[in-house]
Amino acid sequence: MGKTVLNTRPETDSTELRAALAERGYEICCAPMLTIEFPPLPDGINSLDLENIQALVFTSANGVRAFTCHCDRRDLPVLAVGDATASTAHSAGFSDITSAGGDIHDLTRLICRQLSPDKGGLYHPAARKTAGDLGTLLASKGYVVKRQTLYEAHAADTFPSAIIERIVNARIDTVLFFSPRTAETFVKLVEHHNIKGAMANMTAICLSPAVKDHLASLPWRKVVVAAQPTQQSLLSALDNTIA
């Protein structure tokens, strides 16, 4: 198997990934399935309402970026879904940071271990469409989650022409998927461009079983799921697949 990898992550999340892939010697192609936008707050809202909030909950690095666009506070404790999100929070100036090192279910368990629902609410900056509902997961345990839409993730409506050419000519070996919505968008574009059969030449590397489920309709050569829902684990799965 060759070493040409297609990265489908948004540009905002790809800097460290591209560096890690280049260090491993992979040829990298990029076709972001989502474009991240950080719009201003709605009319009449001048600041974030953090009254009676005991901690910030970040389910993505873009949630951190969105929060820092609108608020200078860095004193609240941060609970992050994974290490990459925690690293982004640290770079943004937060100091009290705990990483769940996994997915939204790991984050829910971390919150239940670390925080009491009696101490205040949790503030969750998010996109309009998210993978999983943190508020619902925590509501039954007595937590109040104040979720606010602070950024938008717009789905791509086409593949770049150079990527289509590579796909149909079997010049991409592996595709990386980090989220269910990214996978869902990729499938829609494959069907739109009528290149479904070309998937038989490629291997999909998925961050989690939930991501894999959204790719089931395509005839992949192989589908691999990372042992843990982290970028490092996904890269290890890629290395093992290529080896």
mmCIF file of C-alpha atoms in Angstrom:
data_model
loop_
_atom_site.group_PDB
_atom_site.id
_atom_site.type_symbol
_atom_site.label_atom_id
_atom_site.label_comp_id
_atom_site.label_asym_id
_atom_site.label_seq_id
_atom_site.Cartn_x
_atom_site.Cartn_y
_atom_site.Cartn_z
ATOM 1 C CA MET A 1 0.000 0.000 0.000
ATOM 2 C CA GLY A 2 1.229 3.518 -0.812
ATOM 3 C CA LYS A 3 1.631 6.471 1.504
ATOM 4 C CA THR A 4 -0.673 9.097 0.018
ATOM 5 C CA VAL A 5 -3.143 10.266 2.671
ATOM 6 C CA LEU A 6 -6.261 12.383 2.258
ATOM 7 C CA ASN A 7 -6.966 14.628 5.240
ATOM 8 C CA THR A 8 -10.639 15.604 5.569
ATOM 9 C CA ARG A 9 -10.354 17.739 8.724
ATOM 10 C CA PRO A 10 -11.208 21.455 8.750
ATOM 11 C CA GLU A 11 -8.253 23.775 8.148
ATOM 12 C CA THR A 12 -8.511 25.084 11.725
ATOM 13 C CA ASP A 13 -7.774 21.598 13.083
ATOM 14 C CA SER A 14 -5.141 20.448 10.606
ATOM 15 C CA THR A 15 -1.882 22.196 11.478
ATOM 16 C CA GLU A 16 -0.575 19.615 13.961
ATOM 17 C CA LEU A 17 -1.971 16.727 11.908
ATOM 18 C CA ARG A 18 -0.206 17.826 8.731
ATOM 19 C CA ALA A 19 3.058 18.215 10.638
ATOM 20 C CA ALA A 20 2.714 14.739 12.159
ATOM 21 C CA LEU A 21 1.939 13.162 8.775
ATOM 22 C CA ALA A 22 4.859 14.922 7.102
ATOM 23 C CA GLU A 23 7.200 13.761 9.861
ATOM 24 C CA ARG A 24 6.093 10.192 9.186
ATOM 25 C CA GLY A 25 6.859 10.583 5.493
ATOM 26 C CA TYR A 26 3.314 10.589 4.113
ATOM 27 C CA GLU A 27 2.268 12.523 1.028
ATOM 28 C CA ILE A 28 -0.656 14.679 2.155
ATOM 29 C CA CYS A 29 -3.717 15.772 0.199
ATOM 30 C CA CYS A 30 -6.389 17.940 1.804
ATOM 31 C CA ALA A 31 -10.127 18.188 1.174
ATOM 32 C CA PRO A 32 -11.750 19.785 4.241
ATOM 33 C CA MET A 33 -15.282 18.491 4.622
ATOM 34 C CA LEU A 34 -16.184 21.307 7.011
ATOM 35 C CA THR A 35 -15.324 25.011 7.055
ATOM 36 C CA ILE A 36 -15.369 26.637 10.493
ATOM 37 C CA GLU A 37 -16.764 30.148 10.926
ATOM 38 C CA PHE A 38 -16.665 32.263 14.087
ATOM 39 C CA PRO A 39 -19.465 34.831 13.661
ATOM 40 C CA PRO A 40 -20.080 37.812 15.959
ATOM 41 C CA LEU A 41 -22.548 37.467 18.810
ATOM 42 C CA PRO A 42 -26.205 38.061 17.883
ATOM 43 C CA ASP A 43 -27.563 41.597 18.022
ATOM 44 C CA GLY A 44 -28.300 42.706 21.572
ATOM 45 C CA ILE A 45 -25.827 40.270 23.152
ATOM 46 C CA ASN A 46 -22.561 41.958 24.097
ATOM 47 C CA SER A 47 -20.929 39.278 26.245
ATOM 48 C CA LEU A 48 -21.180 35.661 27.343
ATOM 49 C CA ASP A 49 -23.371 34.924 30.349
ATOM 50 C CA LEU A 50 -21.133 33.060 32.782
ATOM 51 C CA GLU A 51 -23.097 33.820 35.949
ATOM 52 C CA ASN A 52 -23.235 30.823 38.323
ATOM 53 C CA ILE A 53 -20.931 28.828 36.029
ATOM 54 C CA GLN A 54 -18.433 26.595 37.833
ATOM 55 C CA ALA A 55 -16.509 25.325 34.797
ATOM 56 C CA LEU A 56 -16.140 25.484 31.029
ATOM 57 C CA VAL A 57 -16.718 22.333 28.995
ATOM 58 C CA PHE A 58 -15.039 22.088 25.587
ATOM 59 C CA THR A 59 -15.942 19.288 23.192
ATOM 60 C CA SER A 60 -13.645 20.534 20.436
ATOM 61 C CA ALA A 61 -10.677 22.796 19.853
ATOM 62 C CA ASN A 62 -12.988 25.055 17.857
ATOM 63 C CA GLY A 63 -15.113 25.507 20.955
ATOM 64 C CA VAL A 64 -12.031 26.896 22.697
ATOM 65 C CA ARG A 65 -11.282 29.190 19.754
ATOM 66 C CA ALA A 66 -14.886 30.416 19.657
ATOM 67 C CA PHE A 67 -14.944 31.139 23.388
ATOM 68 C CA THR A 68 -11.716 33.117 23.235
ATOM 69 C CA CYS A 69 -13.141 35.231 20.401
ATOM 70 C CA HIS A 70 -15.793 36.584 22.761
ATOM 71 C CA CYS A 71 -14.430 36.371 26.291
ATOM 72 C CA ASP A 72 -11.149 37.290 28.010
ATOM 73 C CA ARG A 73 -11.743 35.203 31.130
ATOM 74 C CA ARG A 74 -9.237 32.408 31.669
ATOM 75 C CA ASP A 75 -9.837 31.811 35.397
ATOM 76 C CA LEU A 76 -12.560 29.157 35.162
ATOM 77 C CA PRO A 77 -11.634 25.462 35.265
ATOM 78 C CA VAL A 78 -11.708 23.700 31.892
ATOM 79 C CA LEU A 79 -12.814 20.149 31.188
ATOM 80 C CA ALA A 80 -11.839 19.083 27.678
ATOM 81 C CA VAL A 81 -12.971 16.104 25.634
ATOM 82 C CA GLY A 82 -9.444 15.170 24.556
ATOM 83 C CA ASP A 83 -5.791 16.077 24.674
ATOM 84 C CA ALA A 84 -5.815 18.164 21.478
ATOM 85 C CA THR A 85 -8.659 20.296 22.841
ATOM 86 C CA ALA A 86 -6.850 20.587 26.180
ATOM 87 C CA SER A 87 -3.685 21.686 24.372
ATOM 88 C CA THR A 88 -5.627 24.374 22.519
ATOM 89 C CA ALA A 89 -7.046 25.600 25.839
ATOM 90 C CA HIS A 90 -3.549 25.755 27.322
ATOM 91 C CA SER A 91 -2.277 27.729 24.340
ATOM 92 C CA ALA A 92 -5.225 30.126 24.785
ATOM 93 C CA GLY A 93 -4.122 30.946 28.334
ATOM 94 C CA PHE A 94 -6.152 28.589 30.526
ATOM 95 C CA SER A 95 -4.254 26.915 33.366
ATOM 96 C CA ASP A 96 -6.762 24.718 35.248
ATOM 97 C CA ILE A 97 -7.374 22.101 32.541
ATOM 98 C CA THR A 98 -8.398 18.454 32.756
ATOM 99 C CA SER A 99 -8.626 16.234 29.692
ATOM 100 C CA ALA A 100 -11.009 13.283 29.388
ATOM 101 C CA GLY A 101 -8.642 11.798 26.818
ATOM 102 C CA GLY A 102 -11.460 10.350 24.749
ATOM 103 C CA ASP A 103 -14.964 11.098 23.485
ATOM 104 C CA ILE A 104 -18.106 12.751 24.810
ATOM 105 C CA HIS A 105 -18.914 9.752 27.006
ATOM 106 C CA ASP A 106 -15.458 9.908 28.608
ATOM 107 C CA LEU A 107 -16.036 13.628 29.158
ATOM 108 C CA THR A 108 -19.373 12.926 30.847
ATOM 109 C CA ARG A 109 -17.695 10.468 33.216
ATOM 110 C CA LEU A 110 -14.929 12.978 33.965
ATOM 111 C CA ILE A 111 -17.460 15.687 34.821
ATOM 112 C CA CYS A 112 -19.297 13.341 37.165
ATOM 113 C CA ARG A 113 -16.040 12.485 38.956
ATOM 114 C CA GLN A 114 -14.664 16.016 39.169
ATOM 115 C CA LEU A 115 -17.640 18.306 39.670
ATOM 116 C CA SER A 116 -20.747 18.440 41.845
ATOM 117 C CA PRO A 117 -23.956 19.630 40.170
ATOM 118 C CA ASP A 118 -24.679 21.659 43.324
ATOM 119 C CA LYS A 119 -21.673 23.936 42.734
ATOM 120 C CA GLY A 120 -23.024 25.633 39.619
ATOM 121 C CA GLY A 121 -23.700 25.184 35.947
ATOM 122 C CA LEU A 122 -21.414 24.190 33.090
ATOM 123 C CA TYR A 123 -20.852 26.424 30.074
ATOM 124 C CA HIS A 124 -20.527 24.618 26.737
ATOM 125 C CA PRO A 125 -19.600 26.695 23.666
ATOM 126 C CA ALA A 126 -20.505 24.639 20.618
ATOM 127 C CA ALA A 127 -21.453 24.533 16.961
ATOM 128 C CA ARG A 128 -25.077 24.527 15.899
ATOM 129 C CA LYS A 129 -24.768 20.846 14.944
ATOM 130 C CA THR A 130 -22.750 18.604 17.253
ATOM 131 C CA ALA A 131 -21.884 14.917 17.536
ATOM 132 C CA GLY A 132 -23.695 13.848 20.689
ATOM 133 C CA ASP A 133 -25.756 15.835 23.184
ATOM 134 C CA LEU A 134 -23.722 16.548 26.297
ATOM 135 C CA GLY A 135 -26.624 18.332 27.988
ATOM 136 C CA THR A 136 -28.891 15.297 27.694
ATOM 137 C CA LEU A 137 -26.178 12.962 28.959
ATOM 138 C CA LEU A 138 -25.668 15.127 32.061
ATOM 139 C CA ALA A 139 -29.234 16.269 32.750
ATOM 140 C CA SER A 140 -30.253 12.952 34.300
ATOM 141 C CA LYS A 141 -27.356 13.324 36.720
ATOM 142 C CA GLY A 142 -28.499 16.714 37.926
ATOM 143 C CA TYR A 143 -26.161 18.972 35.965
ATOM 144 C CA VAL A 144 -27.238 22.147 34.220
ATOM 145 C CA VAL A 145 -25.389 22.692 30.947
ATOM 146 C CA LYS A 146 -25.630 26.130 29.369
ATOM 147 C CA ARG A 147 -24.935 25.405 25.699
ATOM 148 C CA GLN A 148 -24.409 28.383 23.399
ATOM 149 C CA THR A 149 -23.805 28.318 19.658
ATOM 150 C CA LEU A 150 -20.593 30.293 19.117
ATOM 151 C CA TYR A 151 -19.381 28.891 15.801
ATOM 152 C CA GLU A 152 -20.672 27.314 12.619
ATOM 153 C CA ALA A 153 -19.357 24.268 10.783
ATOM 154 C CA HIS A 154 -20.396 24.505 7.107
ATOM 155 C CA ALA A 155 -20.329 21.310 5.070
ATOM 156 C CA ALA A 156 -18.451 21.242 1.760
ATOM 157 C CA ASP A 157 -20.626 20.988 -1.347
ATOM 158 C CA THR A 158 -17.984 19.583 -3.707
ATOM 159 C CA PHE A 159 -14.552 17.976 -3.840
ATOM 160 C CA PRO A 160 -11.654 20.000 -5.259
ATOM 161 C CA SER A 161 -11.109 18.923 -8.868
ATOM 162 C CA ALA A 162 -7.561 17.760 -8.090
ATOM 163 C CA ILE A 163 -8.911 15.443 -5.387
ATOM 164 C CA ILE A 164 -11.511 13.944 -7.729
ATOM 165 C CA GLU A 165 -8.763 13.269 -10.268
ATOM 166 C CA ARG A 166 -6.644 11.538 -7.636
ATOM 167 C CA ILE A 167 -9.539 9.439 -6.365
ATOM 168 C CA VAL A 168 -10.687 8.178 -9.759
ATOM 169 C CA ASN A 169 -7.107 7.374 -10.784
ATOM 170 C CA ALA A 170 -6.353 5.441 -7.562
ATOM 171 C CA ARG A 171 -3.754 7.967 -6.411
ATOM 172 C CA ILE A 172 -4.996 8.207 -2.820
ATOM 173 C CA ASP A 173 -4.330 5.262 -0.544
ATOM 174 C CA THR A 174 -5.874 6.237 2.779
ATOM 175 C CA VAL A 175 -8.525 8.696 3.983
ATOM 176 C CA LEU A 176 -8.609 10.022 7.560
ATOM 177 C CA PHE A 177 -11.927 10.722 9.305
ATOM 178 C CA PHE A 178 -12.207 12.452 12.673
ATOM 179 C CA SER A 179 -15.943 13.065 13.097
ATOM 180 C CA PRO A 180 -19.305 11.601 12.103
ATOM 181 C CA ARG A 181 -20.277 14.787 10.282
ATOM 182 C CA THR A 182 -17.046 14.802 8.278
ATOM 183 C CA ALA A 183 -17.710 11.194 7.272
ATOM 184 C CA GLU A 184 -21.336 11.951 6.426
ATOM 185 C CA THR A 185 -20.319 14.880 4.217
ATOM 186 C CA PHE A 186 -17.682 12.784 2.442
ATOM 187 C CA VAL A 187 -20.256 10.100 1.595
ATOM 188 C CA LYS A 188 -22.658 12.698 0.186
ATOM 189 C CA LEU A 189 -19.939 14.138 -2.058
ATOM 190 C CA VAL A 190 -18.858 10.702 -3.284
ATOM 191 C CA GLU A 191 -22.446 10.001 -4.287
ATOM 192 C CA HIS A 192 -22.822 13.471 -5.820
ATOM 193 C CA HIS A 193 -19.738 12.991 -8.007
ATOM 194 C CA ASN A 194 -20.698 9.365 -8.817
ATOM 195 C CA ILE A 195 -17.297 7.976 -7.768
ATOM 196 C CA LYS A 196 -18.496 5.372 -5.293
ATOM 197 C CA GLY A 197 -16.670 2.510 -7.023
ATOM 198 C CA ALA A 198 -13.306 4.238 -6.578
ATOM 199 C CA MET A 199 -13.556 3.733 -2.807
ATOM 200 C CA ALA A 200 -12.483 0.117 -3.354
ATOM 201 C CA ASN A 201 -8.961 1.457 -3.917
ATOM 202 C CA MET A 202 -8.776 3.227 -0.550
ATOM 203 C CA THR A 203 -8.659 2.481 3.164
ATOM 204 C CA ALA A 204 -10.626 4.573 5.657
ATOM 205 C CA ILE A 205 -9.056 5.275 9.062
ATOM 206 C CA CYS A 206 -11.701 6.353 11.606
ATOM 207 C CA LEU A 207 -11.432 8.042 14.983
ATOM 208 C CA SER A 208 -14.277 6.016 16.490
ATOM 209 C CA PRO A 209 -16.943 3.400 15.734
ATOM 210 C CA ALA A 210 -19.486 6.238 15.367
ATOM 211 C CA VAL A 211 -17.400 7.666 12.529
ATOM 212 C CA LYS A 212 -17.127 4.230 10.915
ATOM 213 C CA ASP A 213 -20.915 3.805 10.976
ATOM 214 C CA HIS A 214 -21.355 6.873 8.742
ATOM 215 C CA LEU A 215 -19.065 5.333 6.093
ATOM 216 C CA ALA A 216 -20.799 1.961 5.869
ATOM 217 C CA SER A 217 -22.524 2.661 2.541
ATOM 218 C CA LEU A 218 -19.224 2.948 0.640
ATOM 219 C CA PRO A 219 -17.274 -0.097 -0.700
ATOM 220 C CA TRP A 220 -13.938 0.605 1.004
ATOM 221 C CA ARG A 221 -10.912 -1.636 0.510
ATOM 222 C CA LYS A 222 -10.681 -1.660 4.295
ATOM 223 C CA VAL A 223 -12.001 0.304 7.276
ATOM 224 C CA VAL A 224 -9.881 0.671 10.415
ATOM 225 C CA VAL A 225 -10.974 2.221 13.732
ATOM 226 C CA ALA A 226 -8.443 3.785 16.112
ATOM 227 C CA ALA A 227 -8.019 1.969 19.421
ATOM 228 C CA GLN A 228 -8.730 5.225 21.277
ATOM 229 C CA PRO A 229 -10.558 8.345 20.011
ATOM 230 C CA THR A 230 -7.388 10.460 19.870
ATOM 231 C CA GLN A 231 -5.265 11.816 17.041
ATOM 232 C CA GLN A 232 -2.242 9.875 18.259
ATOM 233 C CA SER A 233 -4.183 6.620 18.250
ATOM 234 C CA LEU A 234 -5.529 7.327 14.767
ATOM 235 C CA LEU A 235 -2.006 7.983 13.500
ATOM 236 C CA SER A 236 -0.846 4.707 15.058
ATOM 237 C CA ALA A 237 -3.692 2.917 13.247
ATOM 238 C CA LEU A 238 -2.550 4.549 10.014
ATOM 239 C CA ASP A 239 1.064 3.498 10.565
ATOM 240 C CA ASN A 240 0.032 -0.076 11.342
ATOM 241 C CA THR A 241 -2.187 -0.235 8.263
ATOM 242 C CA ILE A 242 0.520 1.063 5.944
ATOM 243 C CA ALA A 243 3.282 -1.116 7.456
#
